[in-house]
PDB file of N, CA, C and O in Angstrom:
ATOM      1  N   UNK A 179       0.847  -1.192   0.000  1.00  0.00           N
ATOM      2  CA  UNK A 179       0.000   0.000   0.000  1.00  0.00           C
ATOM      3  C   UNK A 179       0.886   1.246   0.000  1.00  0.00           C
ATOM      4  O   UNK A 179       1.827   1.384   0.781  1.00  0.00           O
ATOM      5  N   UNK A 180       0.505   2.208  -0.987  1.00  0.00           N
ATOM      6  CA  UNK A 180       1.160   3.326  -0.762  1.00  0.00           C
ATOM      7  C   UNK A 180       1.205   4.420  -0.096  1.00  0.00           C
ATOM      8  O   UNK A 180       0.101   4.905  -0.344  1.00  0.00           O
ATOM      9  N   UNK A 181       1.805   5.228   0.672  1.00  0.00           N
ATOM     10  CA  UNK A 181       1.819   6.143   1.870  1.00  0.00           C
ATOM     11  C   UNK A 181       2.561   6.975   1.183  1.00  0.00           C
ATOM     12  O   UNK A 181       2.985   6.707   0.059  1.00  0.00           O
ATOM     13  N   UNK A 182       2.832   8.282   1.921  1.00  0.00           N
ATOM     14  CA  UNK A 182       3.376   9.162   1.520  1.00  0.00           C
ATOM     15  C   UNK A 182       3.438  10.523   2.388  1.00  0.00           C
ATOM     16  O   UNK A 182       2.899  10.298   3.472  1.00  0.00           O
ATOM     17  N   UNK A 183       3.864  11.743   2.309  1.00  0.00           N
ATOM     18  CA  UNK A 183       4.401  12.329   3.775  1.00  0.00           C
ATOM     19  C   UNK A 183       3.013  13.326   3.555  1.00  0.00           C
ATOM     20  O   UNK A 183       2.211  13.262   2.623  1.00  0.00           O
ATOM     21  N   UNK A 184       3.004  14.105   4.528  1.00  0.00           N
ATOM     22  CA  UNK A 184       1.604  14.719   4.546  1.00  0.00           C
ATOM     23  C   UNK A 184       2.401  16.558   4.109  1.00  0.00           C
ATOM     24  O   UNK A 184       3.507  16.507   4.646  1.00  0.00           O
ATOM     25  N   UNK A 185       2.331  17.243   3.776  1.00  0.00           N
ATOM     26  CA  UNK A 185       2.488  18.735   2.898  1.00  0.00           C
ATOM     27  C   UNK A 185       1.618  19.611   3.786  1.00  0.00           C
ATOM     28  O   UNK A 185       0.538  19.288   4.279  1.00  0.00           O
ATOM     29  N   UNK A 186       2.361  20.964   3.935  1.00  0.00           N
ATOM     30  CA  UNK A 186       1.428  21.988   4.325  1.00  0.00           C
ATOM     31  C   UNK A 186       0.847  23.219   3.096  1.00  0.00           C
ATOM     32  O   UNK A 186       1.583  24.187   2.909  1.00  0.00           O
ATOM     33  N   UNK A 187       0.086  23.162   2.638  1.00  0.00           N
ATOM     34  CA  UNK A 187      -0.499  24.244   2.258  1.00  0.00           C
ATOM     35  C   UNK A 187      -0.896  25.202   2.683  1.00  0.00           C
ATOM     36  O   UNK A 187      -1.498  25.258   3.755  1.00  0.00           O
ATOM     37  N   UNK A 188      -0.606  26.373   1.798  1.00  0.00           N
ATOM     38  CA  UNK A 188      -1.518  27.849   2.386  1.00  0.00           C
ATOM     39  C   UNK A 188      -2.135  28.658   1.251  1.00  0.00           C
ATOM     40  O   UNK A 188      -1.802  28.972   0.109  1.00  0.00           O
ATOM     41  N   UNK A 189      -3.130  28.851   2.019  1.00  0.00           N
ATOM     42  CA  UNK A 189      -4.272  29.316   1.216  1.00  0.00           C
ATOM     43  C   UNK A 189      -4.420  30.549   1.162  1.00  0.00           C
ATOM     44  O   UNK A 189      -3.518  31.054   1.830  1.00  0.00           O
ATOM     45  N   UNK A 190      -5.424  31.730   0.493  1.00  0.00           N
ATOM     46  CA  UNK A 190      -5.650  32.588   0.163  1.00  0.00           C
ATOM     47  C   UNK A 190      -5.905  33.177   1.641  1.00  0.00           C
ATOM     48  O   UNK A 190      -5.770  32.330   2.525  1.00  0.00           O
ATOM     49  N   UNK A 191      -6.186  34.239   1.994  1.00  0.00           N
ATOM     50  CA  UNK A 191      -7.036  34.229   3.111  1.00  0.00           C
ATOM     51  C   UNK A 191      -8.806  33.906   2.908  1.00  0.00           C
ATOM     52  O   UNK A 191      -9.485  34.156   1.912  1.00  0.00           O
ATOM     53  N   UNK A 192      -9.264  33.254   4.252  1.00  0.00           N
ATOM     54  CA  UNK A 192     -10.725  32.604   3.849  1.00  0.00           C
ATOM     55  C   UNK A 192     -10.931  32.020   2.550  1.00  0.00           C
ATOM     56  O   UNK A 192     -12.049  32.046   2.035  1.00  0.00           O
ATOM     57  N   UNK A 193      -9.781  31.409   1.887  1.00  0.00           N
ATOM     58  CA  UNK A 193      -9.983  30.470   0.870  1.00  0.00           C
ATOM     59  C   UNK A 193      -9.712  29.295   0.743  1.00  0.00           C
ATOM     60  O   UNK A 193      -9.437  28.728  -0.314  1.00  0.00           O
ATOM     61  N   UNK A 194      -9.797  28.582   2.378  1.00  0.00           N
ATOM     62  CA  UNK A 194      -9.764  27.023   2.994  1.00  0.00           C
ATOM     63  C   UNK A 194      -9.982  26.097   2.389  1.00  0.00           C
ATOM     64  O   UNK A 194      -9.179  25.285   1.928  1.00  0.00           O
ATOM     65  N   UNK A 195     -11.938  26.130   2.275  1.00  0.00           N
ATOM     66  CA  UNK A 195     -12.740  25.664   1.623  1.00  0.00           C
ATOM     67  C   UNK A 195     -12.697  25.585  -0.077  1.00  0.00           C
ATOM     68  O   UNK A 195     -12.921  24.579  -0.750  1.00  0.00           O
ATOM     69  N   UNK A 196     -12.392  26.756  -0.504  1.00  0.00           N
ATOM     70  CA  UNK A 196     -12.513  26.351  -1.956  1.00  0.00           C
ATOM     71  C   UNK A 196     -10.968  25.614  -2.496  1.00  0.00           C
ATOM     72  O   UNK A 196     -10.841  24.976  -3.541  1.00  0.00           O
ATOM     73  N   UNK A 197      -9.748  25.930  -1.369  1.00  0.00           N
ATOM     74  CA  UNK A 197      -8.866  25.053  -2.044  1.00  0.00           C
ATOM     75  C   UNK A 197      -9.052  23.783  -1.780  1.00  0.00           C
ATOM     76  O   UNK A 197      -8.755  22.958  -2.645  1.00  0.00           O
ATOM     77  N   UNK A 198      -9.535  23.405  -0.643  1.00  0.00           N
ATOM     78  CA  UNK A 198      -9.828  21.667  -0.077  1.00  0.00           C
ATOM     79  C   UNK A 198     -10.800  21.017  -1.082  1.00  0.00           C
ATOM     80  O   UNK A 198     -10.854  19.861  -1.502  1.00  0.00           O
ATOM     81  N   UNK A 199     -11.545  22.099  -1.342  1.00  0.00           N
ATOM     82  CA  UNK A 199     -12.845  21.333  -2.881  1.00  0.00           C
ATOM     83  C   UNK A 199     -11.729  20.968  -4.133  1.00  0.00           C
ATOM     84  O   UNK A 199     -11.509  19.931  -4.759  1.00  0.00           O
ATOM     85  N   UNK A 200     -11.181  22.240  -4.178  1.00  0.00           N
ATOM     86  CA  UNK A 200      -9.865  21.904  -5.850  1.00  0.00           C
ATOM     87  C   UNK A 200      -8.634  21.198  -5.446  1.00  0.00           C
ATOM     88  O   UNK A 200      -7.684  21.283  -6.224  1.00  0.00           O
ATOM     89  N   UNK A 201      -8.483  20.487  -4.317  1.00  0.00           N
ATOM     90  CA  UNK A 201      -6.973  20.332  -4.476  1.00  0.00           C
ATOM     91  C   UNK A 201      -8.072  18.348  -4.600  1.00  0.00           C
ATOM     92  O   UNK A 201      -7.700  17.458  -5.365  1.00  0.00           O
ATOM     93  N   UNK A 202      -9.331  18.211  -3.636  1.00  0.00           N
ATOM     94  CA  UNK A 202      -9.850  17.027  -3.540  1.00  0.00           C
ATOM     95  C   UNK A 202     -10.233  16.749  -4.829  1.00  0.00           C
ATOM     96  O   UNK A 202     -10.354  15.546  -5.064  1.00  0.00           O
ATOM     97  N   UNK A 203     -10.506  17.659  -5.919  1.00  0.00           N
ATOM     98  CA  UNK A 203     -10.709  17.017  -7.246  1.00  0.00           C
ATOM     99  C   UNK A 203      -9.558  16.866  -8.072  1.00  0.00           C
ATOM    100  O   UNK A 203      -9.591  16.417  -9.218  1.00  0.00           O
ATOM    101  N   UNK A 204      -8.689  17.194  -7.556  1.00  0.00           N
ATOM    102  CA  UNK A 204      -7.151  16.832  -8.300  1.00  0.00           C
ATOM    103  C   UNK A 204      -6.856  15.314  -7.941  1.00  0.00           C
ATOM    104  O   UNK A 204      -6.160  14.662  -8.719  1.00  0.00           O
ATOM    105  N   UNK A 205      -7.378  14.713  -6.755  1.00  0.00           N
ATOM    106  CA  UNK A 205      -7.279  13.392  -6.553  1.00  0.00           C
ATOM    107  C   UNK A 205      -6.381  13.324  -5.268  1.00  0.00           C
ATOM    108  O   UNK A 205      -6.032  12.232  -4.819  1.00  0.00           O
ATOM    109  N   UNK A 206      -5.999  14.563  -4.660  1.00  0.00           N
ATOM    110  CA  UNK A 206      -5.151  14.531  -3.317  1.00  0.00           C
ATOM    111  C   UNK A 206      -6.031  14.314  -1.600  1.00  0.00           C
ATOM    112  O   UNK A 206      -7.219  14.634  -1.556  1.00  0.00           O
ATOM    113  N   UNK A 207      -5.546  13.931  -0.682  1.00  0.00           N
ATOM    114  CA  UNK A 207      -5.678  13.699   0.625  1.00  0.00           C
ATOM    115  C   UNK A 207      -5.566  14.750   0.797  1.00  0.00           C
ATOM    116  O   UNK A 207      -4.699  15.474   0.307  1.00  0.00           O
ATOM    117  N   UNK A 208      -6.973  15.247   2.002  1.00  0.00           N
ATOM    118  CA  UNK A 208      -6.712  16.804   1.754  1.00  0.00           C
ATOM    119  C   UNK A 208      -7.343  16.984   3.519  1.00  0.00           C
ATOM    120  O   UNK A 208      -8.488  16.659   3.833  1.00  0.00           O
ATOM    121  N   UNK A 209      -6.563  17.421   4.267  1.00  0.00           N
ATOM    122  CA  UNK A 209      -7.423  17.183   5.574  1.00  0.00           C
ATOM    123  C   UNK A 209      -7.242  19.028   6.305  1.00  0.00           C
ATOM    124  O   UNK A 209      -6.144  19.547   6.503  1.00  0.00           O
ATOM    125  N   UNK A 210      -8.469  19.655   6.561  1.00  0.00           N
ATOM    126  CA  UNK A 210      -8.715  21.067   6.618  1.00  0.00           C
ATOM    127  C   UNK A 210      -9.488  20.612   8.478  1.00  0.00           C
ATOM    128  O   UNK A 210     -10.637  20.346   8.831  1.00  0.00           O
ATOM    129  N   UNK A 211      -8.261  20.712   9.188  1.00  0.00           N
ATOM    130  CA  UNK A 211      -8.870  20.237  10.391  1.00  0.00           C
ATOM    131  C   UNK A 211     -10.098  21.782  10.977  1.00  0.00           C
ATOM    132  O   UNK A 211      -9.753  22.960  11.061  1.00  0.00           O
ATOM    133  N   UNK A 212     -11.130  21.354  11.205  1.00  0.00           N
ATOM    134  CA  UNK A 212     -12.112  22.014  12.137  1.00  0.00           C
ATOM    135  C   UNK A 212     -12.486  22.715  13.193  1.00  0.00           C
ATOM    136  O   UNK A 212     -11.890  22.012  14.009  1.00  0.00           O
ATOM    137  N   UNK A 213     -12.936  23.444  13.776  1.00  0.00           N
ATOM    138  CA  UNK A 213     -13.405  23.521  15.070  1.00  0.00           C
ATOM    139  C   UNK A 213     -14.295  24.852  15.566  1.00  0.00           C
ATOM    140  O   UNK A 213     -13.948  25.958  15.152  1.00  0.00           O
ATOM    141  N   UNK A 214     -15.486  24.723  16.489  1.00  0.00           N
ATOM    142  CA  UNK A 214     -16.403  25.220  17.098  1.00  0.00           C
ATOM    143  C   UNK A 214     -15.566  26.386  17.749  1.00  0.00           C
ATOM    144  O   UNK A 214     -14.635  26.433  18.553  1.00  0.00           O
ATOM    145  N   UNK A 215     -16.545  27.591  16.825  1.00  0.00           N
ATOM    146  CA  UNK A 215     -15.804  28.867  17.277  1.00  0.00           C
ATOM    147  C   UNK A 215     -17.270  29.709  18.022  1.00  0.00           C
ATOM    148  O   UNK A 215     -18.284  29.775  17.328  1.00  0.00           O
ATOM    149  N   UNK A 216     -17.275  30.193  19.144  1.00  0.00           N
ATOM    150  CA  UNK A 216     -18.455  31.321  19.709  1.00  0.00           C
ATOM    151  C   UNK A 216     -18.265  32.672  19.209  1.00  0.00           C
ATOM    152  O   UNK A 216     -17.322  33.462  19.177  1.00  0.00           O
ATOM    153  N   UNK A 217     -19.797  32.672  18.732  1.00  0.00           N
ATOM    154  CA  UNK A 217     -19.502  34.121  17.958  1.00  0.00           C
ATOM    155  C   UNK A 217     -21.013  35.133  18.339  1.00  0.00           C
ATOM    156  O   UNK A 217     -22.113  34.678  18.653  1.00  0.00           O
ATOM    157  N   UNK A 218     -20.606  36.694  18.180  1.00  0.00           N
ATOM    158  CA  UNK A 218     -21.572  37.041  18.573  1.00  0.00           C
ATOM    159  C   UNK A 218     -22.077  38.107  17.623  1.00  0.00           C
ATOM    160  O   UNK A 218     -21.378  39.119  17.681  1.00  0.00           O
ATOM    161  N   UNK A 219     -22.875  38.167  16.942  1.00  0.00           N
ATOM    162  CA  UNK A 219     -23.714  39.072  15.948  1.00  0.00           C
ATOM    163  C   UNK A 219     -24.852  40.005  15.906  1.00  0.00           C
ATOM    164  O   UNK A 219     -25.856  39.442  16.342  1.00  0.00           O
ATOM    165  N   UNK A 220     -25.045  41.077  15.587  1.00  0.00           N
ATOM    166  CA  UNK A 220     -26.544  41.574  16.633  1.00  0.00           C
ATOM    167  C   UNK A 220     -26.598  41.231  17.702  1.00  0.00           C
ATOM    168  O   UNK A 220     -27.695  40.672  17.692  1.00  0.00           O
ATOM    169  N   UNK A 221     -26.249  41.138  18.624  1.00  0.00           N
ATOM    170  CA  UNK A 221     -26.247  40.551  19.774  1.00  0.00           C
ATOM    171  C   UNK A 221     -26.983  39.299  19.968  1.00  0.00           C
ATOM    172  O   UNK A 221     -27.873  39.216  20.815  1.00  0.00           O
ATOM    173  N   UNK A 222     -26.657  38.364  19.246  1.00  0.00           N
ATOM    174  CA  UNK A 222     -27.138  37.207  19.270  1.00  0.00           C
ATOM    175  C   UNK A 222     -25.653  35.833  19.274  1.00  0.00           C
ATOM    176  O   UNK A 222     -24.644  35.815  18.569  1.00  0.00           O
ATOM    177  N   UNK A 223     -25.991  35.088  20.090  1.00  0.00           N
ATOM    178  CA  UNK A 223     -24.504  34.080  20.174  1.00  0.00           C
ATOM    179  C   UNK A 223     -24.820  32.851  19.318  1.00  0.00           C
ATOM    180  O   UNK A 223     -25.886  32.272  19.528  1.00  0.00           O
ATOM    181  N   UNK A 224     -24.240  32.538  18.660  1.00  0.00           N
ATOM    182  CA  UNK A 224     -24.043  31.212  18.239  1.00  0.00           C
ATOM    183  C   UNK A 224     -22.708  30.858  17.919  1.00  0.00           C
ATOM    184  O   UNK A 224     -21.723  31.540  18.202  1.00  0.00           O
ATOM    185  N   UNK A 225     -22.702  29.460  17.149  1.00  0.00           N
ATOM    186  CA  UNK A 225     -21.431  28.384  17.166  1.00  0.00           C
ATOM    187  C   UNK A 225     -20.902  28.557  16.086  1.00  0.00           C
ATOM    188  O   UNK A 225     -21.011  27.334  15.997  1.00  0.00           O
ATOM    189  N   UNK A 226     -20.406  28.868  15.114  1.00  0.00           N
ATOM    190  CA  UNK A 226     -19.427  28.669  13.649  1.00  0.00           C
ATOM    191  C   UNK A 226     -18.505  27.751  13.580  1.00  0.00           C
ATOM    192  O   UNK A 226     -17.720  27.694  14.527  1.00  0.00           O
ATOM    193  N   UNK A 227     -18.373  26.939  12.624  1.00  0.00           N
ATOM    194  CA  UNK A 227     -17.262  25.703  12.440  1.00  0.00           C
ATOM    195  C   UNK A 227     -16.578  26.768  11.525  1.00  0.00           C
ATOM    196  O   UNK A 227     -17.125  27.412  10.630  1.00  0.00           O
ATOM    197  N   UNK A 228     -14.925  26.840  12.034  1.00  0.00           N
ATOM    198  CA  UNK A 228     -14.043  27.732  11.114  1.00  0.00           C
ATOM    199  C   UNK A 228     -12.888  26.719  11.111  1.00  0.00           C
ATOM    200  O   UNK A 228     -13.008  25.685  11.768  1.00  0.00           O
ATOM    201  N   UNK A 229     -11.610  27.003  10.296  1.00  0.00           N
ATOM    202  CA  UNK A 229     -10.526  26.310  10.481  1.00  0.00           C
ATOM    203  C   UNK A 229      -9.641  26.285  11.497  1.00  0.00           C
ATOM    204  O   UNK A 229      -9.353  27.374  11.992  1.00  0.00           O
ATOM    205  N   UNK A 230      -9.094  25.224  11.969  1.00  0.00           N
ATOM    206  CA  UNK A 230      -8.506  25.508  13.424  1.00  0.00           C
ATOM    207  C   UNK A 230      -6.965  26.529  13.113  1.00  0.00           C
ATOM    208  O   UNK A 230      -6.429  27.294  13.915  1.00  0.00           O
ATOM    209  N   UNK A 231      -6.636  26.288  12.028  1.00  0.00           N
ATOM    210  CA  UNK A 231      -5.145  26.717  11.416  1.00  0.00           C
ATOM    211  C   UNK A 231      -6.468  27.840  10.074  1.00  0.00           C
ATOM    212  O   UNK A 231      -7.284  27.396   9.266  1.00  0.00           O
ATOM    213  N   UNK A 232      -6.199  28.921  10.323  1.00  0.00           N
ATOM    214  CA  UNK A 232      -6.654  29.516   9.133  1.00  0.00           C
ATOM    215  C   UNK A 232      -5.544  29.809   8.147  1.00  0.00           C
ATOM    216  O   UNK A 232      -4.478  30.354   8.436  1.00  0.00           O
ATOM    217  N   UNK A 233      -5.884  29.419   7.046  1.00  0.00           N
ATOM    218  CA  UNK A 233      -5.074  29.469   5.910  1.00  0.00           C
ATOM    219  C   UNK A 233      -4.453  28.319   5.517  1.00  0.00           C
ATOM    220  O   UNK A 233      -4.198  28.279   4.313  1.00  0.00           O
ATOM    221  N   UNK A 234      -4.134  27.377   6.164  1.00  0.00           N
ATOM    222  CA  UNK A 234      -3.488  26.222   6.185  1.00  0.00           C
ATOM    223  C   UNK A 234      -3.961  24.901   5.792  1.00  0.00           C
ATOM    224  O   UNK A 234      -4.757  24.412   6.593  1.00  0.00           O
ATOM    225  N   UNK A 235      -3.766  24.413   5.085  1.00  0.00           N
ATOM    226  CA  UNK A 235      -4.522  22.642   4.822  1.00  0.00           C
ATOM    227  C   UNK A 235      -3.285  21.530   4.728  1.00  0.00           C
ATOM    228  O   UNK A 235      -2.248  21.937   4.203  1.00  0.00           O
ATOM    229  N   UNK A 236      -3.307  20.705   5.011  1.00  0.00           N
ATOM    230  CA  UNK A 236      -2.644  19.461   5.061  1.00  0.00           C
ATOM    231  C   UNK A 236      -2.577  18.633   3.546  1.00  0.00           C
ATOM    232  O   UNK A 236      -3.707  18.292   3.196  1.00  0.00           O
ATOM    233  N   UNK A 237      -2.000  18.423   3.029  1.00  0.00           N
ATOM    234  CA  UNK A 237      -2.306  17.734   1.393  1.00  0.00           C
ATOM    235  C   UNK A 237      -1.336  16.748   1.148  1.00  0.00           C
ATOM    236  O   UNK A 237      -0.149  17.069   1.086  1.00  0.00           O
ATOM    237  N   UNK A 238      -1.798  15.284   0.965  1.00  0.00           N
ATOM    238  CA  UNK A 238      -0.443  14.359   0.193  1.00  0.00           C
ATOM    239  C   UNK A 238      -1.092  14.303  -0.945  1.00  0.00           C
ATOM    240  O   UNK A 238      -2.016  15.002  -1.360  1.00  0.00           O
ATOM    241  N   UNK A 239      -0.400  13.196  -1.539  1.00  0.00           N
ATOM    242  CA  UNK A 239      -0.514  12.431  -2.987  1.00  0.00           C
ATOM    243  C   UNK A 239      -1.420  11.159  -2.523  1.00  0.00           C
ATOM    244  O   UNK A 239      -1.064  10.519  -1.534  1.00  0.00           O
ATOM    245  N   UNK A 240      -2.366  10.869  -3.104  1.00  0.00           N
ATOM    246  CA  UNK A 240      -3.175   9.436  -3.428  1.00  0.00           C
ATOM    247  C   UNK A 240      -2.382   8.550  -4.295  1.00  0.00           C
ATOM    248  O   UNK A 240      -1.990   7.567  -3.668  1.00  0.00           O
ATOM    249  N   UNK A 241      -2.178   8.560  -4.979  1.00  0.00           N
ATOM    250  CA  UNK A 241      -1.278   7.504  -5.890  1.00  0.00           C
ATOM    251  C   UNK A 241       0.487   8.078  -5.573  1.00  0.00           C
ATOM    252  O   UNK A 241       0.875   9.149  -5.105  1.00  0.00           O
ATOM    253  N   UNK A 242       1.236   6.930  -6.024  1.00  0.00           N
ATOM    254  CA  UNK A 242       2.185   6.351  -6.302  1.00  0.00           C
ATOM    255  C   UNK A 242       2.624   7.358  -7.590  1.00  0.00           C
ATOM    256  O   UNK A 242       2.157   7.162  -8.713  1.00  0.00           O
ATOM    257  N   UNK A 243       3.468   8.335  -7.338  1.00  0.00           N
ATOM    258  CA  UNK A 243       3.713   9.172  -9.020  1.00  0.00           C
ATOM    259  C   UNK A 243       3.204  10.544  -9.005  1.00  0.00           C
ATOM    260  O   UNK A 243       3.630  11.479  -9.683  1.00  0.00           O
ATOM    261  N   UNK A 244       2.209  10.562  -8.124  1.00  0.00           N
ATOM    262  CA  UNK A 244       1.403  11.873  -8.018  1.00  0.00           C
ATOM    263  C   UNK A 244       2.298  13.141  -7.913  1.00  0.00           C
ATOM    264  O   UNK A 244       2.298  13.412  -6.712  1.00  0.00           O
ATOM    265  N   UNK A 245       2.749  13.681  -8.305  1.00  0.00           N
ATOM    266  CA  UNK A 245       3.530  15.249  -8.124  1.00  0.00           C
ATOM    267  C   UNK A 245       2.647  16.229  -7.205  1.00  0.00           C
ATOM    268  O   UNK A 245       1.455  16.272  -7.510  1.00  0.00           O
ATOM    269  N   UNK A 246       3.066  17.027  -6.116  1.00  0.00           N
ATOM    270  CA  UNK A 246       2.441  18.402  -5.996  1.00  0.00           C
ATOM    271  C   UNK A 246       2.918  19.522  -6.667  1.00  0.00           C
ATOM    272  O   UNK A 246       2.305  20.502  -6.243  1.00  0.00           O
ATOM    273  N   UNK A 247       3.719  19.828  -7.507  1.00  0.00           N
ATOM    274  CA  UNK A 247       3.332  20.969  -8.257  1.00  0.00           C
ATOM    275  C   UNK A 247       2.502  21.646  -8.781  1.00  0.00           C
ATOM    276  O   UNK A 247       2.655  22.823  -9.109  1.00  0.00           O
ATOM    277  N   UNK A 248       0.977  20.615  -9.003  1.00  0.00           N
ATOM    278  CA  UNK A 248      -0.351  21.179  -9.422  1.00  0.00           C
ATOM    279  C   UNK A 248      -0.812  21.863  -7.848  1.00  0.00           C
ATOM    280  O   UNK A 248      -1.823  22.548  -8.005  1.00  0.00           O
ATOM    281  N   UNK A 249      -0.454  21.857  -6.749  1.00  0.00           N
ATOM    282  CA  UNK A 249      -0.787  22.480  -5.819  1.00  0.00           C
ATOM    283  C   UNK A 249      -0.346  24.000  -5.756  1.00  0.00           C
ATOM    284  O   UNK A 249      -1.143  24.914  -5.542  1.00  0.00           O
ATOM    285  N   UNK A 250       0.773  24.141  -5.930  1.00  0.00           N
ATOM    286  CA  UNK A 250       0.804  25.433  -6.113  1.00  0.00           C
ATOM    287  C   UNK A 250       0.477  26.163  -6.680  1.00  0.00           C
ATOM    288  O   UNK A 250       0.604  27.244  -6.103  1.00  0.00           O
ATOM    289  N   UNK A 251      -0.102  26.266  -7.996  1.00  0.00           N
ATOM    290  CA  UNK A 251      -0.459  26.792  -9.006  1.00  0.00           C
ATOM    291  C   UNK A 251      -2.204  26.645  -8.258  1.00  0.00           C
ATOM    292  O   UNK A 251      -2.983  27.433  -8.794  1.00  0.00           O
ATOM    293  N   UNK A 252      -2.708  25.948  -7.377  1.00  0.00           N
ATOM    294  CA  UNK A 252      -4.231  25.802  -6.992  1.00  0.00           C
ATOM    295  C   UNK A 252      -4.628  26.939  -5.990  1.00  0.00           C
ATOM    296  O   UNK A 252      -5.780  27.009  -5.561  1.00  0.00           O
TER     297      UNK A 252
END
């Protein structure tokens, strides 16, 4: 089975999400860890899921051969 080392990416600012959508249709392991943020608006509180690392995503190769150079350019 093939393994391979895990990569840090950085993203646009608040552009987490749309690189984890494009780097996951390139065919890469793409892990954008999570977490429950309190927030307060109009004076109203609720919960937001934001990135725990903003800007940052985790990315290997799925196959055996896979290059990240298409990551940078993403």
């Amino acid at each position: 089975s093939f393994t391979s080392a895990w990569f840090v990416a950085i993203s646009k600012p608040r552009g987490e999400e749309l690189a984890y959508q494009q780097l996951t249709n390139q065919g890469f392991d793409v892990y954008l860890p999570m977490c429950p943020r309190a927030v307060r608006r109009r004076g109203h509180h609720h919960t937001e899921t934001t990135p725990m690392f903003p800007r940052y995503l985790f990315v290997r190769p799925k196959q055996e051969g896979q290059g990240i150079a298409s990551v940078h350019s993403t």
